[in-house]
Each structure stands twice: as C-alpha cells, then as structure tokens.
Amino acid sequence: MTTVPILVFQIAAVVAVILIAFFILRGGGARHQAIQRILLVLFVVGAAVSVFFPQLLTWLARLVGIGRGTDLLLYVLVIAFLGFAASTYRRSRQLEGQITELSRQIALLGAKKPPSDDRGV
Amino acid sequence: MWETGQMPRTWVVIPMYNEGRVIEDVVAEVRRTFPYVVCVDDGSSDESAEAAGAAGAVVVRHPINMGQGAALQTGFDYALSDPAMTEVVTFDADGQHQVADAVGMVQKLRDEDLDVVIGSRFLDERTEVARLRKVILKTAAVYTRWTSGMALTDAHNGLRAIDRGLLQRLRLRQNRMAHASELVDQIGAARVKWAEYPTHIIYSEYSKAKGQSLLNSVNILFELIFR
C-alpha cells in the first residue's frame, strides 16, 4: 500500500516545519542566516537539476515513499514557504523592537523634564 | 522604598491612544490625588495630547502608533528619569479605573513594603463582567499562573502599583496587548513580594467601545507563543 508511507512523510514534514520554526529560526544572527542561505542554494540547485532530469525527482520521491516527483516538489515548497514565513515574521518582530526603541528615545527627548520640586507638574 | 526624610512621589502612567473625548476629565480626576501624571500618547490622530496637557499631565508623544505595551514602557522610562519617583501606578485612559482603588494600592504597597500590587476585578462582587469576557479572563489567569507561577485571579487588569526597585528590572518587549502577561511573567521571574487588590471596574459605553474585542485574545496568545 502507498498510503502508509505518504502518512509517514507527512508527519516527517510537519515535524520538519515545527523544527525549522522553533529551533533554527530562534537561533538568530549570522548562523541562522547561513543555514537559510544553504537551504536556499540547495533548493535552487535541486530545482535546476529537476528541469533537466525530472526522473531524478521521481526517483527521490519513490525513495521517501511519495508516488510522483511533482508531489515531492510541492511538499518541499510548502515547507520552504512556511520556513520563509517564520523567518520573515521573526525579522519583522526584530525590526519592530528596534523602531520602538528609536521612537521611545525620540518621545522622551521631546518631553518636559520631571519637576524637581514638590508642587506637582 | 524611598530614602528617609524624602517625600514619596507616585507617578501615574497613563498610556493613551485617541482618547481625546475623555482624557482631560480622567487626568483632572487623577491629579486631585496624584499630582504627578505622565500620559504617553501613542501616536493619536486626535487632540488627546493637548487635552492631557491642558489637564496638567506631562505628555510624552510617540511619533508613531506602537501599542499599549510600548507606551507603558515609555512611561516607565520617563518615571525612572525622575530620581524622586518612589513608585508608579499604571492607569487606563478610558476612565474605567477608580482613583480610590489606586490610592488603596499605593497605601498597601508602602504599608506592607511590597514590590508590586496588582488590581483584580474578581476579588469581590463589585465589578460586573460579561460571562464570555469572564471565561476568557479566567482562562488567561490560569495560563499566567502556569507560565509565571503567580496565582493571580485577574491577569489582565490595567491597574497596578509598582515599586521603583522592581520597575528598574522590568522591560516590556511586547508592544501590543500581550504586554500584560509579559509583565506578570517578569514579575514572577523576579521573585518579589506581591499582592492583589480588589478593584472596581466600571464598563461605560465609552470604555466598552474602546476596549479590546474578545477576538484579540487570539492575537495575544499568538504573540505570546511566537515572541
């Protein structure tokens, strides 16, 4: 039966997504960026190779228990997209934090200094 | 605690965003008891800043809208820039909090030498809370107990009194509404002396319209998980 290996792959894919989202992307900094770029290069090379040797993709798909190469491509694409979404989210949170700190300093610079006497503001 | 011989000075921190209709009355009411009020204007597009200033508050203006958590932290930074500040009170701009409650909380903070007093609308029967809101707030309290180890009855009450020493150790990074849980987490991690205080929250038509949609609890949860 082919349905059981597909289920195995699906579970593996979901686990991979969760791992990507929580561990690699939380690592941060240059290491995280390097891993992301390696994955991107691998993906590009894989995509280019599959254009010339489509049977290679099908062979790989059979190896992990998926019927067709296009299905494998789709799954990998979904995982890659979720990884991208997670890393973009993380990056935008980072930027938000920096903008907040900048705006806060601007706000505090423009404010009246606290009064030094006891008569209130 | 303050140094001996020095007058205690409470700063009331009021984050506000487009509260022009009510903020002047709220600030005036607060200032009858607490003369030191800082309103953090979170990029309002109405006349909130002018109204708060007219009522005698110090106004710190965010150039852009960033959220209530960001505004609170800015207010904390401002209060900390005053060396005479002994504690802060966080107070909502929409007038749903009672100044009398704030007074009681500061009194409790000083009398019992606590680090923080947190308001709770569930310690007595005064506050009428809609059933669904109550369920969500109770769930949030359980979640907070689980993450922070603090057995709070109300995790999302905007009325708090925080001692200077603890304030220096807090740093809110959740810009939006998840800051309430974040604040409790940081207080829990600091292992300080805390207490709850029964507060009466009045849900006026205005505060209901301005208040959070219950759906926002989904956003809060998301922001807490994917911080």
Coordinates of C-alpha atoms in Angstrom, one line a residue:
Chain A
M1 CA 0.0 0.0 0.0
T2 CA 1.2 3.5 -0.8
T3 CA -1.0 5.5 1.7
V4 CA 1.0 4.5 4.7
P5 CA 4.4 5.8 3.5
I6 CA 2.8 9.1 2.5
L7 CA 1.5 9.5 6.0
V8 CA 5.0 8.8 7.3
F9 CA 6.3 11.6 5.0
Q10 CA 3.5 14.0 6.1
I11 CA 4.3 13.5 9.7
A12 CA 8.0 14.0 9.0
A13 CA 7.2 17.1 7.0
V14 CA 5.1 18.6 9.8
V15 CA 7.9 17.8 12.3
A16 CA 10.4 19.5 10.0
V17 CA 8.3 22.6 9.8
I18 CA 8.0 22.8 13.5
L19 CA 11.7 22.2 14.0
I20 CA 12.5 24.9 11.5
A21 CA 10.2 27.4 13.1
F22 CA 11.2 26.9 16.6
F23 CA 14.9 26.0 16.7
I24 CA 16.8 27.2 13.6
L25 CA 14.9 30.5 13.4
R26 CA 15.2 31.1 17.1
G27 CA 19.0 30.7 16.9
G28 CA 19.3 34.1 15.3
G29 CA 22.2 36.0 13.9
A30 CA 24.7 35.0 11.3
R31 CA 24.4 31.3 11.9
H32 CA 20.7 31.4 11.2
Q33 CA 21.2 33.4 8.1
A34 CA 23.9 31.0 6.8
I35 CA 21.7 28.0 7.3
Q36 CA 18.9 29.8 5.5
R37 CA 21.2 30.5 2.6
I38 CA 22.5 27.0 2.4
L39 CA 18.9 25.7 2.2
L40 CA 18.1 28.3 -0.5
V41 CA 21.1 27.2 -2.6
L42 CA 20.2 23.6 -2.2
F43 CA 16.7 24.4 -3.3
V44 CA 17.8 26.3 -6.4
V45 CA 20.2 23.6 -7.4
G46 CA 17.6 21.0 -6.9
A47 CA 15.1 22.9 -8.9
A48 CA 17.5 23.4 -11.8
V49 CA 18.6 19.8 -11.8
S50 CA 15.0 18.6 -11.8
V51 CA 14.3 20.6 -15.0
F52 CA 16.9 18.6 -16.9
F53 CA 16.4 15.3 -15.1
P54 CA 12.8 15.1 -14.0
Q55 CA 13.2 11.3 -13.4
L56 CA 15.7 12.2 -10.7
L57 CA 13.0 13.9 -8.7
T58 CA 10.6 10.9 -9.2
W59 CA 13.4 8.5 -8.1
L60 CA 13.9 10.6 -4.9
A61 CA 10.1 10.8 -4.3
R62 CA 9.9 7.0 -4.5
L63 CA 12.7 6.7 -2.1
V64 CA 10.8 8.6 0.6
G65 CA 7.5 6.9 -0.3
I66 CA 5.8 9.5 -2.4
G67 CA 4.5 8.5 -5.8
R68 CA 5.4 11.4 -8.0
G69 CA 8.3 13.9 -8.2
T70 CA 5.9 16.8 -8.5
D71 CA 4.3 15.8 -5.2
L72 CA 7.7 15.9 -3.6
L73 CA 8.3 19.3 -5.1
L74 CA 5.1 20.6 -3.7
Y75 CA 5.8 19.3 -0.2
V76 CA 9.3 20.8 -0.2
L77 CA 7.8 24.0 -1.5
V78 CA 5.3 24.2 1.3
I79 CA 8.0 23.5 3.9
A80 CA 10.2 26.1 2.3
F81 CA 7.4 28.6 2.3
L82 CA 6.5 28.1 6.0
G83 CA 10.1 28.4 6.8
F84 CA 10.3 31.7 4.9
A85 CA 7.1 33.0 6.6
A86 CA 8.5 32.1 10.0
S87 CA 11.8 33.8 9.4
T88 CA 10.1 36.9 7.9
Y89 CA 7.9 37.1 11.0
R90 CA 10.9 36.9 13.2
R91 CA 12.8 39.5 11.3
S92 CA 9.8 41.9 11.4
R93 CA 9.5 41.4 15.1
Q94 CA 13.2 42.3 15.4
L95 CA 12.7 45.5 13.3
E96 CA 9.7 46.4 15.3
G97 CA 11.7 46.2 18.5
Q98 CA 14.4 48.5 17.1
I99 CA 11.8 51.0 15.7
T100 CA 10.1 51.0 19.1
E101 CA 13.4 51.8 20.9
L102 CA 14.1 54.6 18.4
S103 CA 10.6 56.1 18.7
R104 CA 10.8 55.9 22.5
Q105 CA 14.0 57.8 22.6
I106 CA 12.6 60.5 20.3
A107 CA 9.5 60.7 22.5
L108 CA 11.5 61.0 25.7
L109 CA 13.8 63.7 24.2
G110 CA 10.8 65.8 23.3
A111 CA 9.1 65.5 26.7
K112 CA 9.2 68.0 29.6
K113 CA 11.7 67.1 32.3
P114 CA 10.3 65.8 35.5
P115 CA 9.9 68.7 38.0
S116 CA 12.4 68.7 40.8
D117 CA 10.2 70.5 43.4
D118 CA 7.2 69.1 45.2
R119 CA 4.5 71.3 43.7
G120 CA 3.4 68.9 41.1
V121 CA 3.6 69.1 37.3
Chain B
M1 CA 11.3 52.2 49.3
W2 CA 12.3 55.9 49.5
E3 CA 15.1 57.3 51.5
T4 CA 14.3 58.5 55.0
G5 CA 13.2 62.1 55.1
Q6 CA 12.3 62.2 51.4
M7 CA 8.7 62.6 50.3
P8 CA 7.4 59.7 48.4
R9 CA 6.4 60.5 44.9
T10 CA 4.0 58.5 42.8
W11 CA 3.9 58.8 39.1
V12 CA 0.7 57.8 37.4
V13 CA 1.4 56.3 34.0
I14 CA -1.5 56.6 31.5
P15 CA -1.0 55.1 28.0
M16 CA -3.4 56.7 25.6
Y17 CA -4.5 56.4 22.0
N18 CA -7.2 58.6 20.6
E19 CA -8.8 59.3 24.0
G20 CA -9.5 63.0 23.3
R21 CA -13.1 62.7 24.5
V22 CA -12.4 61.6 28.0
I23 CA -8.7 62.0 28.8
E24 CA -9.0 65.6 30.2
D25 CA -11.5 64.5 32.8
V26 CA -9.6 61.4 33.6
V27 CA -6.3 63.3 34.2
A28 CA -8.1 66.0 36.2
E29 CA -9.7 63.4 38.4
V30 CA -6.4 61.6 38.9
R31 CA -4.5 64.8 39.6
R32 CA -6.8 65.7 42.5
T33 CA -5.0 62.9 44.4
F34 CA -1.8 62.2 42.4
P35 CA -0.1 65.4 41.1
Y36 CA 2.4 63.6 39.0
V37 CA 0.8 62.2 35.9
V38 CA 2.6 61.2 32.7
C39 CA 0.4 60.5 29.7
V40 CA 2.1 58.5 26.9
D41 CA 0.4 59.5 23.7
D42 CA 0.8 56.5 21.3
G43 CA 0.6 58.4 18.1
S44 CA -3.0 59.6 18.5
S45 CA -4.6 61.3 15.5
D46 CA -7.0 63.3 17.7
E47 CA -6.4 66.0 20.3
S48 CA -5.6 63.6 23.2
A49 CA -2.1 65.1 23.8
E50 CA -3.4 68.7 24.0
A51 CA -6.3 67.6 26.3
A52 CA -4.0 65.7 28.6
G53 CA -1.5 68.6 28.7
A54 CA -4.3 71.0 29.4
A55 CA -5.4 68.9 32.4
G56 CA -1.8 69.2 33.8
A57 CA -0.2 65.9 32.8
V58 CA 3.3 65.6 31.3
V59 CA 2.8 64.3 27.8
V60 CA 5.3 62.0 26.1
R61 CA 4.4 61.6 22.4
H62 CA 5.3 58.6 20.4
P63 CA 5.9 59.7 16.8
I64 CA 4.1 56.6 15.5
N65 CA 1.5 54.2 17.0
M66 CA 3.2 51.2 18.5
G67 CA 0.8 49.7 21.0
Q68 CA -0.1 49.9 24.7
G69 CA 2.8 47.8 25.9
A70 CA 5.3 50.1 24.1
A71 CA 3.5 53.1 25.6
L72 CA 3.7 51.7 29.2
Q73 CA 7.4 51.0 28.9
T74 CA 8.0 54.6 27.6
G75 CA 6.0 55.8 30.7
F76 CA 8.2 53.6 32.9
D77 CA 11.3 55.1 31.4
Y78 CA 10.0 58.6 31.9
A79 CA 9.1 57.9 35.5
L80 CA 12.5 56.3 36.1
S81 CA 14.2 59.5 34.8
D82 CA 12.8 61.3 37.9
P83 CA 15.1 60.4 40.8
A84 CA 12.4 61.4 43.3
M85 CA 9.9 58.8 42.0
T86 CA 9.2 56.1 44.5
E87 CA 6.5 54.1 42.7
V88 CA 4.3 54.2 39.6
V89 CA 0.7 53.4 39.2
T90 CA -0.5 52.2 35.7
F91 CA -3.9 53.6 34.9
D92 CA -6.2 53.2 31.9
A93 CA -7.1 56.3 29.9
D94 CA -10.7 55.4 29.3
G95 CA -11.8 56.1 32.8
Q96 CA -12.8 52.6 33.8
H97 CA -10.5 52.6 36.8
Q98 CA -11.2 54.3 40.2
V99 CA -8.7 56.7 41.7
A100 CA -9.7 55.4 45.2
D101 CA -8.5 52.0 44.2
A102 CA -5.2 53.4 43.1
V103 CA -4.8 55.2 46.4
G104 CA -5.5 52.0 48.3
M105 CA -3.0 50.1 46.2
V106 CA -0.2 52.6 46.8
Q107 CA -1.1 52.6 50.5
K108 CA -0.8 48.8 50.6
L109 CA 2.4 48.9 48.6
R110 CA 4.0 51.2 51.2
D111 CA 2.4 49.8 54.4
E112 CA 3.3 46.2 53.6
D113 CA 6.6 47.1 51.9
L114 CA 5.6 45.2 48.8
D115 CA 7.2 45.4 45.4
V116 CA 4.0 45.3 43.4
V117 CA 0.3 45.4 43.9
I118 CA -1.9 44.1 41.1
G119 CA -5.6 45.0 40.7
S120 CA -8.2 42.3 40.4
R121 CA -11.8 42.7 39.4
F122 CA -12.6 39.2 40.7
L123 CA -11.7 39.6 44.4
D124 CA -15.1 41.0 45.2
E125 CA -18.5 41.3 43.6
R126 CA -18.4 45.0 42.7
T127 CA -17.4 44.6 39.0
E128 CA -20.0 43.2 36.6
V129 CA -18.2 41.3 33.9
A130 CA -20.0 39.7 30.9
R131 CA -19.9 35.9 31.0
L132 CA -17.8 35.3 27.9
R133 CA -15.3 38.0 29.0
K134 CA -15.1 36.4 32.4
V135 CA -14.4 33.0 30.9
I136 CA -11.6 34.4 28.8
L137 CA -10.1 36.4 31.6
K138 CA -10.2 33.4 33.9
T139 CA -8.5 31.3 31.3
A140 CA -5.8 34.0 30.8
A141 CA -5.3 33.9 34.6
V142 CA -4.8 30.2 34.6
Y143 CA -2.4 30.4 31.7
T144 CA -0.5 33.2 33.5
R145 CA -0.4 31.1 36.7
W146 CA 1.1 28.3 34.6
T147 CA 3.8 30.4 32.9
S148 CA 4.7 32.7 35.8
G149 CA 3.9 30.7 38.9
M150 CA 1.9 33.6 40.2
A151 CA -1.6 32.6 41.5
L152 CA -3.4 35.7 40.1
T153 CA -7.2 35.9 39.9
D154 CA -7.1 38.5 37.1
A155 CA -4.1 38.6 34.8
H156 CA -5.3 41.5 32.5
N157 CA -6.1 44.3 34.9
G158 CA -4.6 47.6 33.9
L159 CA -4.4 49.0 37.4
R160 CA -1.1 48.2 39.2
A161 CA 1.2 49.9 41.7
I162 CA 4.9 49.1 41.1
D163 CA 7.8 50.0 43.4
R164 CA 10.8 51.7 41.9
G165 CA 13.2 48.8 42.6
L166 CA 11.1 46.4 40.7
L167 CA 10.3 48.9 37.9
Q168 CA 14.1 49.1 37.1
R169 CA 14.1 45.4 36.5
L170 CA 11.1 45.3 34.1
R171 CA 11.5 45.6 30.4
L172 CA 8.4 45.2 28.2
R173 CA 9.1 44.0 24.7
Q174 CA 5.6 43.0 23.7
N175 CA 4.3 46.2 22.1
R176 CA 0.7 45.2 21.9
M177 CA -1.7 43.7 24.3
A178 CA 0.4 40.7 25.2
H179 CA 2.4 43.0 27.5
A180 CA 0.0 42.3 30.4
S181 CA 1.0 38.6 30.5
E182 CA 4.7 39.6 29.8
L183 CA 4.6 42.0 32.8
V184 CA 3.3 39.2 35.1
D185 CA 5.9 36.8 33.7
Q186 CA 8.7 39.2 34.5
I187 CA 7.3 39.9 38.0
G188 CA 7.1 36.2 38.6
A189 CA 10.6 35.7 37.4
A190 CA 11.9 38.5 39.7
R191 CA 10.5 36.6 42.8
V192 CA 9.3 39.8 44.5
K193 CA 6.7 40.5 47.2
W194 CA 3.4 41.0 45.5
A195 CA -0.3 41.2 46.4
E196 CA -3.6 41.6 44.7
Y197 CA -6.0 44.3 45.5
P198 CA -9.8 44.3 44.7
T199 CA -10.6 46.9 42.1
H200 CA -13.9 48.1 40.8
I201 CA -14.0 48.5 37.0
I202 CA -16.8 50.4 35.5
Y203 CA -17.6 49.4 32.0
S204 CA -19.1 52.6 30.5
E205 CA -20.4 52.6 26.9
Y206 CA -17.3 54.5 26.0
S207 CA -14.8 52.1 27.6
K208 CA -16.7 49.2 26.1
A209 CA -16.5 50.7 22.6
K210 CA -12.8 51.5 23.2
G211 CA -12.0 48.2 24.9
Q212 CA -10.5 45.1 23.4
S213 CA -12.5 42.8 21.3
L214 CA -12.6 39.4 22.8
L215 CA -11.1 38.1 19.5
N216 CA -8.0 40.0 20.4
S217 CA -7.2 37.2 22.9
V218 CA -6.3 35.1 19.9
N219 CA -3.7 37.8 18.9
I220 CA -2.4 37.9 22.5
L221 CA -1.9 34.1 22.5
F222 CA -0.2 34.2 19.2
E223 CA 2.2 36.9 20.2
L224 CA 3.0 35.1 23.5
I225 CA 3.8 31.8 21.6
F226 CA 5.8 33.3 18.7
R227 CA 7.6 36.1 20.5

